[in-house]
Short mmCIF file of C-alpha atoms in Angstrom, two decimals:
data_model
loop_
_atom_site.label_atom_id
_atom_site.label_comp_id
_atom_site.label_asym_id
_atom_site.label_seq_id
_atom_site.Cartn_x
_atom_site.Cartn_y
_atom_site.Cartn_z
CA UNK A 12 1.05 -72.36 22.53
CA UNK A 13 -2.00 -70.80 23.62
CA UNK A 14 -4.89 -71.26 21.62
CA UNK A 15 -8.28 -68.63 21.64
CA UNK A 16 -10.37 -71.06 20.93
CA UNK A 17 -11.03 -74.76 22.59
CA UNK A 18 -12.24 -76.27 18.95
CA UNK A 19 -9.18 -75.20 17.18
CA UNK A 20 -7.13 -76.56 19.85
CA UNK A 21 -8.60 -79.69 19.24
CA UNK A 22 -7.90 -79.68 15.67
CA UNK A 23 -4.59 -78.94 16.52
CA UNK A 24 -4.11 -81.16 18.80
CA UNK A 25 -5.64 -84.54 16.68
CA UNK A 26 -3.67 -83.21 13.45
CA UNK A 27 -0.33 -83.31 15.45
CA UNK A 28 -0.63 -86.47 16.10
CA UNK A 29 -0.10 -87.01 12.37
CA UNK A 30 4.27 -88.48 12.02
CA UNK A 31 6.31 -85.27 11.05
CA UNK A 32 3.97 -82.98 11.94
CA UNK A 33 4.29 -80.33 14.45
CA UNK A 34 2.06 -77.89 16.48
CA UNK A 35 3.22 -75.12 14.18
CA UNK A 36 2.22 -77.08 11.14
CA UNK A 37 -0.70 -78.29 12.24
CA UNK A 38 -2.29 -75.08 13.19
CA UNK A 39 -0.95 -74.00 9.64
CA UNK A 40 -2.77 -76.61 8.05
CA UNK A 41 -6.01 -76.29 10.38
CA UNK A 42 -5.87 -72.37 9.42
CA UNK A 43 -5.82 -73.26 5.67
CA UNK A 44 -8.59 -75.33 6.09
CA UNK A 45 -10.91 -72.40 7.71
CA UNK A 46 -9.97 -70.08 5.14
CA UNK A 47 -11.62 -72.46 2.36
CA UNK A 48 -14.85 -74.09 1.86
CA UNK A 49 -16.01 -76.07 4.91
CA UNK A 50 -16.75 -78.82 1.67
CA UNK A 51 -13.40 -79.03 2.00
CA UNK A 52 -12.82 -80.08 5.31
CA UNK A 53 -16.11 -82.19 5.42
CA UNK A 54 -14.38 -84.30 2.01
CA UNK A 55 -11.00 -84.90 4.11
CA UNK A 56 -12.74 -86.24 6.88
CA UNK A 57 -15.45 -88.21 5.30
CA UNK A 58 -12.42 -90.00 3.01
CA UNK A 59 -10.27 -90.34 5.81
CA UNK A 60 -12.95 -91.75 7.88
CA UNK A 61 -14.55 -93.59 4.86
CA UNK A 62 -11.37 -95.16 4.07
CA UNK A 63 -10.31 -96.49 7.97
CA UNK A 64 -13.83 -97.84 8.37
CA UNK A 65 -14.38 -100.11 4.50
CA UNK A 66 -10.94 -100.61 3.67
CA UNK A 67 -9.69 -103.85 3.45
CA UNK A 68 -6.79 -106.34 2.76
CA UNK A 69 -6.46 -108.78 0.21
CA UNK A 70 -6.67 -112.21 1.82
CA UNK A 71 -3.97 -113.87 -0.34
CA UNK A 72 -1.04 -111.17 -0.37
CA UNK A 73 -2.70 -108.63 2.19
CA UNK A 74 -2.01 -105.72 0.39
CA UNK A 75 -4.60 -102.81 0.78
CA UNK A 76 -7.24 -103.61 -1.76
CA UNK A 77 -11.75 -102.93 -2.58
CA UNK A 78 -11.92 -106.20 -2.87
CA UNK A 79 -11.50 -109.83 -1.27
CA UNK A 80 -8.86 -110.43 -3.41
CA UNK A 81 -6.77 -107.86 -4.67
CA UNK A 82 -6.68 -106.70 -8.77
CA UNK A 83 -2.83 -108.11 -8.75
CA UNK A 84 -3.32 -111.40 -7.27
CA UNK A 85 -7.03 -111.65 -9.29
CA UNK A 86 -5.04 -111.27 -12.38
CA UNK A 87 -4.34 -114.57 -14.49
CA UNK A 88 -1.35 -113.06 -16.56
CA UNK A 89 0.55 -112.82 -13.76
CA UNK A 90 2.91 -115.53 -12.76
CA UNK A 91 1.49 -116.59 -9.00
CA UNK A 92 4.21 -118.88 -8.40
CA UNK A 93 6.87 -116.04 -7.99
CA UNK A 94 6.48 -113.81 -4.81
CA UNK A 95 7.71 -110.57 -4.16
CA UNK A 96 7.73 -109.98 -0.12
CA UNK A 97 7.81 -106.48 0.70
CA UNK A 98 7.14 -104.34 3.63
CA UNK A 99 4.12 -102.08 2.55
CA UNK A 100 1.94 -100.92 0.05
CA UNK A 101 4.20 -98.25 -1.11
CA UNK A 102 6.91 -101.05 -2.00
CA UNK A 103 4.27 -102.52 -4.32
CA UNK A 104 3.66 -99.03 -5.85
CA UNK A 105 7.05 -98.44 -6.16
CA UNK A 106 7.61 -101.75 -7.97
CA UNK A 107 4.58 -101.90 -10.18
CA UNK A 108 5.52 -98.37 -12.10
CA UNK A 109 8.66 -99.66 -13.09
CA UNK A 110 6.52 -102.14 -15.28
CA UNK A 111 9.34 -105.29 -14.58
CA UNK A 112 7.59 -107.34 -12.10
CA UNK A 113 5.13 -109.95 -13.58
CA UNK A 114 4.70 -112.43 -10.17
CA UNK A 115 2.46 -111.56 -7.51
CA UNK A 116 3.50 -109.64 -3.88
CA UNK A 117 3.05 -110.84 -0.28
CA UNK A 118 2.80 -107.67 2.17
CA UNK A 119 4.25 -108.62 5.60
CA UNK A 120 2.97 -104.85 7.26
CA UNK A 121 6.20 -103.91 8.53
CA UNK A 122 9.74 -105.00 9.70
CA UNK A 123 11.05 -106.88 12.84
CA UNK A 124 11.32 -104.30 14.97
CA UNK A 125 12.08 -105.28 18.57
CA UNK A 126 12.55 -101.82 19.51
CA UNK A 127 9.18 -100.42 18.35
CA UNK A 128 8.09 -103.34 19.76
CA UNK A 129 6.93 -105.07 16.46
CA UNK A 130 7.22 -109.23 16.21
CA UNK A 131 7.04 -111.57 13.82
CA UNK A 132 3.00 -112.14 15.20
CA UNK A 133 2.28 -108.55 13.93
CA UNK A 134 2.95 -109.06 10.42
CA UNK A 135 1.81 -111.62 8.10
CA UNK A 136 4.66 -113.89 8.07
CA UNK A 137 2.85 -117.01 9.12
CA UNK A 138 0.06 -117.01 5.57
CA UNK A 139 3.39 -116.18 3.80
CA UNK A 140 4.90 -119.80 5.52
CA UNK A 141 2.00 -121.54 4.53
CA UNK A 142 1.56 -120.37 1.27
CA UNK A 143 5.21 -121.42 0.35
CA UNK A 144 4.44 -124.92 2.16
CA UNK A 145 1.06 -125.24 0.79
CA UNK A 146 3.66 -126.00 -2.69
CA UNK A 147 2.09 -122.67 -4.90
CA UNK A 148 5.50 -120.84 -4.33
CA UNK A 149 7.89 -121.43 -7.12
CA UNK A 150 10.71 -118.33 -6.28
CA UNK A 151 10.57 -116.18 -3.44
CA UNK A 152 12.59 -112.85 -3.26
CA UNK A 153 12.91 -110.18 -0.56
CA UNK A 154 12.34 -106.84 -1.53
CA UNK A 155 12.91 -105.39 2.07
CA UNK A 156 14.90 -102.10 2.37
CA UNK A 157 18.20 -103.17 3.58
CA UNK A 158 18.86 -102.19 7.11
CA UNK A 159 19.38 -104.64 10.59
CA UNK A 160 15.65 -105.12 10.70
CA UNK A 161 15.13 -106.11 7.23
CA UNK A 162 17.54 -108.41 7.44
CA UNK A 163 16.61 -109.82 10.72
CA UNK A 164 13.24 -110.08 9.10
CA UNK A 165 14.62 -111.92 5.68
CA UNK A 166 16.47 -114.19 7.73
CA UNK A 167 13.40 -115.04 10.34
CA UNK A 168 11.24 -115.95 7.13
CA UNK A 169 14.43 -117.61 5.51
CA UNK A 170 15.02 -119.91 8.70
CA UNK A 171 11.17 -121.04 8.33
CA UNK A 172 10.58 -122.17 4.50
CA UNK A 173 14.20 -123.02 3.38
CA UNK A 174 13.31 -126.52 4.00
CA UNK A 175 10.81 -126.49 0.85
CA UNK A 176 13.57 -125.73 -1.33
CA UNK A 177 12.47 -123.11 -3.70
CA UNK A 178 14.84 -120.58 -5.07
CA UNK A 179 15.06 -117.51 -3.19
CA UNK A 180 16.15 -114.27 -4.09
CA UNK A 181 17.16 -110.85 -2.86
CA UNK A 182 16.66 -107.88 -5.38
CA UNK A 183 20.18 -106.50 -6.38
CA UNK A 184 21.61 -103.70 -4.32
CA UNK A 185 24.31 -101.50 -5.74
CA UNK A 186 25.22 -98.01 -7.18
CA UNK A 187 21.86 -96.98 -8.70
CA UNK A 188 21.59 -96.02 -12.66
CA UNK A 189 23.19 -92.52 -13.14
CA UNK A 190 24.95 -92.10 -10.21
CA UNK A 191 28.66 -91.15 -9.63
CA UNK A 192 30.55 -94.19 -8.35
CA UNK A 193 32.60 -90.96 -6.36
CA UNK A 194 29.64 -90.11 -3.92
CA UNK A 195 28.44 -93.79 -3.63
CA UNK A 196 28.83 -95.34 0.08
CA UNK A 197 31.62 -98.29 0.89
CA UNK A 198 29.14 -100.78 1.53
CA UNK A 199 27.04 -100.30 -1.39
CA UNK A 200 30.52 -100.05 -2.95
CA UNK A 201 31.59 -102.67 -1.77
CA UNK A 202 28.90 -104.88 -2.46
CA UNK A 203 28.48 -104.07 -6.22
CA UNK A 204 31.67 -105.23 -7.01
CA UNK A 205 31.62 -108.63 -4.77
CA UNK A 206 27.91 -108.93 -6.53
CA UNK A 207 28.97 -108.02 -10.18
CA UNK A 208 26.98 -110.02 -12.79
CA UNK A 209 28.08 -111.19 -16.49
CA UNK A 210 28.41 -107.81 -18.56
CA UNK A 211 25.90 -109.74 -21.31
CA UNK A 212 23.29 -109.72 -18.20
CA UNK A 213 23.66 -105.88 -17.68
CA UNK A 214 22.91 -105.51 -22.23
CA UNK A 215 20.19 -107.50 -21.81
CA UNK A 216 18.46 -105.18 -19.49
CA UNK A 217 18.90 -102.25 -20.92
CA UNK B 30 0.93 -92.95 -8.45
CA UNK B 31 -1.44 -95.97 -9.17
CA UNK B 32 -3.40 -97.25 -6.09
CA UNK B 33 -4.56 -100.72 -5.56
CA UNK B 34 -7.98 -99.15 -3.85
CA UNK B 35 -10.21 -96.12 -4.42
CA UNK B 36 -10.80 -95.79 -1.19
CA UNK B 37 -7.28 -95.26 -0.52
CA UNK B 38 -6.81 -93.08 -3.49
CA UNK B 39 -9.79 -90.81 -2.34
CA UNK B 40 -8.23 -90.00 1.16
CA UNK B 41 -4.90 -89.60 -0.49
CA UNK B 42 -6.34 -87.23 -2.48
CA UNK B 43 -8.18 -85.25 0.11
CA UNK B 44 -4.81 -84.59 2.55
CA UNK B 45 -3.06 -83.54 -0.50
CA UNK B 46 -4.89 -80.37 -0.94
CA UNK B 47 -3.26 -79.43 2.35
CA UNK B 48 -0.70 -76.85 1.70
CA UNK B 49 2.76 -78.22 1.59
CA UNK B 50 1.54 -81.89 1.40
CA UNK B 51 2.17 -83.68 -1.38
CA UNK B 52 1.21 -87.24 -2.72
CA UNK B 53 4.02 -89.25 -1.25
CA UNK B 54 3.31 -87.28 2.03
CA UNK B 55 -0.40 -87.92 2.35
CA UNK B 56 0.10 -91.42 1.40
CA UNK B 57 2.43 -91.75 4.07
CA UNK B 58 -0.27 -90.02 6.57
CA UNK B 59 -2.97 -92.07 5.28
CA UNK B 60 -0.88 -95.62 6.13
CA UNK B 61 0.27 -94.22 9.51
CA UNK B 62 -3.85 -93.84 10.54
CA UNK B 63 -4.45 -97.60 8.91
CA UNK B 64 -1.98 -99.06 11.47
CA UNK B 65 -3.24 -96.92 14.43
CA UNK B 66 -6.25 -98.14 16.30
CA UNK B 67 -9.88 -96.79 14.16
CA UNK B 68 -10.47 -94.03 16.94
CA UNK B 69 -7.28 -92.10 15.66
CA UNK B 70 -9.00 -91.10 12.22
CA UNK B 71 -12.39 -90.66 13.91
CA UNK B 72 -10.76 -88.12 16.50
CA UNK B 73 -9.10 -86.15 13.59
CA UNK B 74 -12.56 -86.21 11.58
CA UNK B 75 -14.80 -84.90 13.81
CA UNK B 76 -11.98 -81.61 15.40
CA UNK B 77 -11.76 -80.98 11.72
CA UNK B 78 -15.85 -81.18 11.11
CA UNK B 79 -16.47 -80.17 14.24
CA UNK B 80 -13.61 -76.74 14.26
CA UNK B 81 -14.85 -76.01 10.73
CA UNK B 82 -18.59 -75.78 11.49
CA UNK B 83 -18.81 -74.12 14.61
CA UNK B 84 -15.88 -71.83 15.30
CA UNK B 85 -16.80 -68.27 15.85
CA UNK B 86 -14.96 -65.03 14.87
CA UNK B 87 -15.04 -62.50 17.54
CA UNK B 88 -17.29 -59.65 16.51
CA UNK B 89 -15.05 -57.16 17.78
CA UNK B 90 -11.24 -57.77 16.72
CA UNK B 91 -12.09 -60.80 14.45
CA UNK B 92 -9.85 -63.12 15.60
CA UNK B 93 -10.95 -67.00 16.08
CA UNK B 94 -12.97 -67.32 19.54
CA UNK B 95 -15.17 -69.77 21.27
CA UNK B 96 -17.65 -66.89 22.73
CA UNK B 97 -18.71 -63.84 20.69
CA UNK B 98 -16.25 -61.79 22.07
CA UNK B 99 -12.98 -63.03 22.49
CA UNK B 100 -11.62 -63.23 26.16
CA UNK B 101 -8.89 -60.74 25.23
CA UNK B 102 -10.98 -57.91 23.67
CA UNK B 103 -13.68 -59.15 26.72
CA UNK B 104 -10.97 -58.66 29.04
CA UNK B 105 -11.48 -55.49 31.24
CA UNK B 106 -7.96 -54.70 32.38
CA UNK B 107 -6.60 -54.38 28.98
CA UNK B 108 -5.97 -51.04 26.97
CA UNK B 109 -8.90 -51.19 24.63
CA UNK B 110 -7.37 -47.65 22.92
CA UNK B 111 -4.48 -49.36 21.90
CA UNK B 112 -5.36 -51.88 18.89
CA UNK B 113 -2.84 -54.01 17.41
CA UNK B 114 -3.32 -54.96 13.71
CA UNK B 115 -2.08 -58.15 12.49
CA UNK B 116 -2.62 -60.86 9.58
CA UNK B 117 -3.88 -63.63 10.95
CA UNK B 118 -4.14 -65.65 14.55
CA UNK B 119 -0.93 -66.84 14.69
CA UNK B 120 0.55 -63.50 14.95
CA UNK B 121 -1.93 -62.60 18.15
CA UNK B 122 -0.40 -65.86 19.32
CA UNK B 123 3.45 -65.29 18.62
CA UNK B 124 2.50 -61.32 20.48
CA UNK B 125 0.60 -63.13 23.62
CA UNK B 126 3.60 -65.21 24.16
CA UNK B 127 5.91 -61.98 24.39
CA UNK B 128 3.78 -61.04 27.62
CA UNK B 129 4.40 -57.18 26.12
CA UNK B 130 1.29 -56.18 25.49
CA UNK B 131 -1.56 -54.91 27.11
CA UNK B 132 -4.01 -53.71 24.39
CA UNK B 133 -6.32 -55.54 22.18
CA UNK B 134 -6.13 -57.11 18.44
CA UNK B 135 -7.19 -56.39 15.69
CA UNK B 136 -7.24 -59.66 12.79
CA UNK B 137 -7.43 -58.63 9.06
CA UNK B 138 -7.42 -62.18 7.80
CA UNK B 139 -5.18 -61.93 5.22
CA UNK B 140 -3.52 -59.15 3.42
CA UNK B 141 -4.15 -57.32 0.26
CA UNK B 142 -2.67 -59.41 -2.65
CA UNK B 143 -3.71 -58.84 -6.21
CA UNK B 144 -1.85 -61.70 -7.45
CA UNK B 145 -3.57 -64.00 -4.88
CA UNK B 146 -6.76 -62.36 -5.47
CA UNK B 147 -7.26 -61.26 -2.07
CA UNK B 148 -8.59 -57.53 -2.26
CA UNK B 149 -9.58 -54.92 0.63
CA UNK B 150 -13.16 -56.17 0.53
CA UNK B 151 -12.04 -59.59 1.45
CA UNK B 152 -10.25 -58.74 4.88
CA UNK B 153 -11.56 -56.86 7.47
CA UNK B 154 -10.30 -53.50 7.03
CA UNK B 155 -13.58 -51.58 6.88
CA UNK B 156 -14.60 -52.60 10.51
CA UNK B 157 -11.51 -51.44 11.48
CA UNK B 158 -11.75 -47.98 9.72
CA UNK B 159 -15.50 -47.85 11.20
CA UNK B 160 -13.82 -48.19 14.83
CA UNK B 161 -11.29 -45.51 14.17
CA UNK B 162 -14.00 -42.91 13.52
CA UNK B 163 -16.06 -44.48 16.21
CA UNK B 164 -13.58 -42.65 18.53
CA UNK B 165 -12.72 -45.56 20.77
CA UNK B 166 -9.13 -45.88 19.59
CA UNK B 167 -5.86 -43.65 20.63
CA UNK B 168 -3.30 -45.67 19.09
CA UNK B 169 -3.44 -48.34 15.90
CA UNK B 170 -0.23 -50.04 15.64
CA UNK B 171 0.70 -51.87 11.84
CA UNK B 172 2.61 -55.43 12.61
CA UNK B 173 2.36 -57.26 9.22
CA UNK B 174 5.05 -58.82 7.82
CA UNK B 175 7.36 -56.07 5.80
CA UNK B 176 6.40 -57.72 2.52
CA UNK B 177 5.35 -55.66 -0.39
CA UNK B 178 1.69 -56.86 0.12
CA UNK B 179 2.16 -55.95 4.18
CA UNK B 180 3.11 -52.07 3.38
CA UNK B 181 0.23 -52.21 0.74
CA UNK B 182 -2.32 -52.93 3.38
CA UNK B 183 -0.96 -50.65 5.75
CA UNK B 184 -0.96 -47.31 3.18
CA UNK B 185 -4.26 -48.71 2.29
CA UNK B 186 -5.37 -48.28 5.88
CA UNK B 187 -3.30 -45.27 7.04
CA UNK B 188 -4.74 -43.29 4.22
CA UNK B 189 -8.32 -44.07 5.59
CA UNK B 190 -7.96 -43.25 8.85
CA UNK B 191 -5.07 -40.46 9.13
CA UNK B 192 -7.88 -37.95 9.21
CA UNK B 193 -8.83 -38.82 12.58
CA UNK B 194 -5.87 -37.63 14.08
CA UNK B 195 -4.73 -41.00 16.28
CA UNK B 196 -1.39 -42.33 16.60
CA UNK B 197 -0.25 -44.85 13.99
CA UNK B 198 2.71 -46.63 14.63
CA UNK B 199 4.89 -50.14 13.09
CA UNK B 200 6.69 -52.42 15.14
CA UNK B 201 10.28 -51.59 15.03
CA UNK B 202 12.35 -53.84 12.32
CA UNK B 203 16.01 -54.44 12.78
CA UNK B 204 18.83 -56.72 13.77
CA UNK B 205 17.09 -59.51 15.58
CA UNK B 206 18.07 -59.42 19.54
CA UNK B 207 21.33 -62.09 19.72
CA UNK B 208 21.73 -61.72 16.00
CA UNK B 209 25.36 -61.15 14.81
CA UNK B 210 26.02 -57.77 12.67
CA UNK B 211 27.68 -59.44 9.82
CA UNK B 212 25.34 -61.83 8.39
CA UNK B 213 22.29 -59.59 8.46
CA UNK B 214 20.72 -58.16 5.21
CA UNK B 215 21.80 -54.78 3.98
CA UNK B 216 17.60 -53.54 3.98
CA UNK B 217 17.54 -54.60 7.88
CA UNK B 218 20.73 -53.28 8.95
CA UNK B 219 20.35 -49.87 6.56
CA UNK B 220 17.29 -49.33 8.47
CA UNK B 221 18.17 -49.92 12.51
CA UNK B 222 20.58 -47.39 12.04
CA UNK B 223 18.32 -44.83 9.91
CA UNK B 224 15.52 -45.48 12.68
CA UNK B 225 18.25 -46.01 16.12
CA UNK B 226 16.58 -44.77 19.20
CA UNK B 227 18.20 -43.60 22.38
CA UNK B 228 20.25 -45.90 24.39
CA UNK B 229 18.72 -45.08 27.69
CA UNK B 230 15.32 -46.17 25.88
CA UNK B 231 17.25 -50.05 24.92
CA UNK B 232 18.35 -49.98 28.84
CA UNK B 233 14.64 -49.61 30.21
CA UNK B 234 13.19 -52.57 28.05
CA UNK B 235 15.61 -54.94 29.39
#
């Protein structure tokens, strides 16, 4: 690609760095942004900069929050003795809107990943040790997408606390609600039916 | 989507009014520059600012340049009677990279679209028109996209300047170059026949 212009390279150039975007759709994007206000462009980069610079992490379950300790964990209704471990923020989105979650979370910032180089020192499995030893932890469940390095990750946490003996928990995996039992996979399959649960469970959740 | 920080929120907000990006996308974006090192963000900030503020249109074809005149129109062994007129920089781009031609550019910025509000006044037709008359150009070749909005701003122009006598020419449209017969649309194939040209003229541009 050859630019006209050394500054819009530039832009180019930083906004590809962006995961799944391109060259093409980064110049796209750059060229939307001359065509409108330059407010425009000053707002993205003051909240993008703005947001890398104050933001913070909550000390107790490390998920993104304003505050020392985030509005979850702050909150007194909510039982603290039952953790949630997930992988990112967007888990604890995800599980918060479906309104049936009433413990706390513990954010780990990612997966064991040996191949994109990511150990057990980069996320925040040690506090999450400690925190179960310290005796606060009641239940613990893993809420990690299910692939090798979730599991690898589960089991590395797994190995370290199941000494304290508190119950831990995986969340259910199985055909989701609505879907054809036809187009499901063989493992997920598979594992519904060695996993089935009483049929008065299933009522009760409805 | 419910965020657990405003600051978050905020920049989420801002890279969704890219086009194409939605919520679950910027989010994504927005997590990918927390994890990389603080320079990342403050790279993309200030291209962006730094693009928006001080990029320069050439004053002669319009089209996004560093200098006042753009090294193409400034560039002495090109055919400055011969002007191109496209939509927007990316088309002088995709044309550069053909290495086919050797006259200038001319960038309208857009094209005329009542339903997106975009009218003649907003692109730069009248320029164009004014170097027409001027008497500097022998040829003005059309290559917007055969839309109904592209043929609009052509007719627009053509009627304008047809008084002056210069050749106006479109790039030629038909079955793209590899392209198999059968799946092409009727309009494209209906047309490369009505507008063939002589074979002898296919064999020189080989």
């Amino acid at each position: 690609m050859e630019f006209s212009s050394k500054l819009l390279e530039k832009a180019v150039h930083e906004m590809a760095q962006l995961p799944g975007i391109g060259k093409r759709t980064a110049l796209r994007l750059v060229l939307h942004l001359l065509r409108q206000p330059a407010q425009q462009t000053s707002f993205l980069a003051e909240a993008l900069v703005g947001m890398r610079e104050n933001i913070r992490f909550c000390k107790s379950c490390h998920n993104i929050s304003d505050t020392e300790v985030c509005e979850i964990c702050a909150n007194g209704s909510r039982d603290q003795g039952v953790v949630c471990v997930v992988e990112d923020v967007r888990d604890v989105m995800a599980i918060e809107n479906t309104r049936q979650f009433r413990g706390i979370y513990h954010v780990l910032g990612g997966k064991i990943s040996p191949i994109d180089g990511i150990g057990p020192s980069q996320l925040t499995i040690a506090p999450l040790v400690d925190k179960v030893k310290s005796g606060s932890v009641r239940e613990l469940i893993f809420a990690l997408s299910s692939t090798m390095e979730g599991d690898t990750t589960n089991f590395f946490i797994y190995k370290q606390i199941k000494e304290s003996g508190i119950t831990v928990s995986t969340i259910a995996r199985g055909i989701a609600v609505g879907d054809e039992l036809e187009y499901a996979d063989e493992v997920t399959l598979g594992r519904s039916i060695l996993q089935r649960i009483p049929f008065e469970n299933a009522l009760k959740n409805n």
